[in-house]
């Protein structure tokens, strides 16, 4: 076994993640910030909660310890804004399922493409990592 | 004596489960994906594994943010399919193997891997989609399953090296179980995909295939790949590939590739699939 030196300093480890364009890595800081957003989304795994949410989204969201900004982002299905507030896509996916949307359609709403163009990009091999690996390194 | 006879890697995209449940596996979109699993379905019919140790990640179904275990092993009798927001998948209950699971759990803790024990939970597409891919649509699953859930959501997730070492320890634990059992270990998730932010839709055929190459033969290079490399090269959700390393570690020093399949795209994701067998070094 050829042992390699790994980054074990937590500050250096976390700093790397801020260098990836168009990406929010779900760090502990984001997990703390978005805790109630994610738990609220999770609650939609129960059919009775989905029914209540669908009947009156605003009233459902009032029951949760969320900022007004977060409530509005959920009402708007503004997933990029929710990511900025500490939302994580695995949790937010419960909202996508509740809406009966395909995952790809919801994911496409976070990109520069509409759904049709996004599907075409995926069919053609997806987004290339070329140029979007690193902000600082520009590669 | 129990022995690990094969390791299988596979993506676990939820859309594949829907394709199975809605009978679309032969259509133009899904046909080429499922064709790459036909070989494995035949292999499994011949091999008839008694137990599958199924390494997967829970997608915020059994665990929410209240508790985030890094490595958790299912020691329960059986597990039901989770409701992920559109009703539970109509698949058979997953039967556990509590004797072997508890043996592995105890052995791992003695071997300094501080496992979380799960007695009751529901299992989501991360676990049931691979079962459908490898076994099709039987009335009951033909093998017992030991779920091994890995946190690949909240950072830091476990390092590649730690995952590989856990696999090695699982290998040792299985070998010390007295009952004669044919055991497989499956590593699921991946390959390249990013489901979030403006960079969503990233795929990387070249890197994914290089990663598959590194799981074959006697190299252990893949255990040293840093998290940042997975994210830069394969997207945020590509990090799921560390779970393949648990499977690879459990197969010992050297492997032989029996079957390999790669397809782009399935929804937002690159599909990768490997069937490996352990090979004595030499």
mmCIF file of C-alpha atoms in Angstrom, chain B residues 22 25 40-41 61 64 94 119 174 188 220 238 254 277:
data_model
loop_
_atom_site.group_PDB
_atom_site.id
_atom_site.type_symbol
_atom_site.label_atom_id
_atom_site.label_comp_id
_atom_site.label_asym_id
_atom_site.label_seq_id
_atom_site.Cartn_x
_atom_site.Cartn_y
_atom_site.Cartn_z
ATOM 1 C CA UNK B 22 -44.000 0.920 -15.034
ATOM 2 C CA UNK B 25 -37.313 -1.333 -19.368
ATOM 3 C CA UNK B 40 -25.760 -10.002 -14.411
ATOM 4 C CA UNK B 41 -29.335 -11.276 -14.044
ATOM 5 C CA UNK B 61 -35.726 8.622 3.786
ATOM 6 C CA UNK B 64 -33.391 12.859 8.313
ATOM 7 C CA UNK B 94 -36.343 -6.891 2.001
ATOM 8 C CA UNK B 119 -32.845 -2.612 14.048
ATOM 9 C CA UNK B 174 -17.501 -12.597 6.763
ATOM 10 C CA UNK B 188 -24.044 1.310 -5.258
ATOM 11 C CA UNK B 220 -5.343 0.283 -4.658
ATOM 12 C CA UNK B 238 -20.489 11.678 -7.848
ATOM 13 C CA UNK B 254 -6.792 -8.529 -6.434
ATOM 14 C CA UNK B 277 -14.632 -11.581 -8.429
#
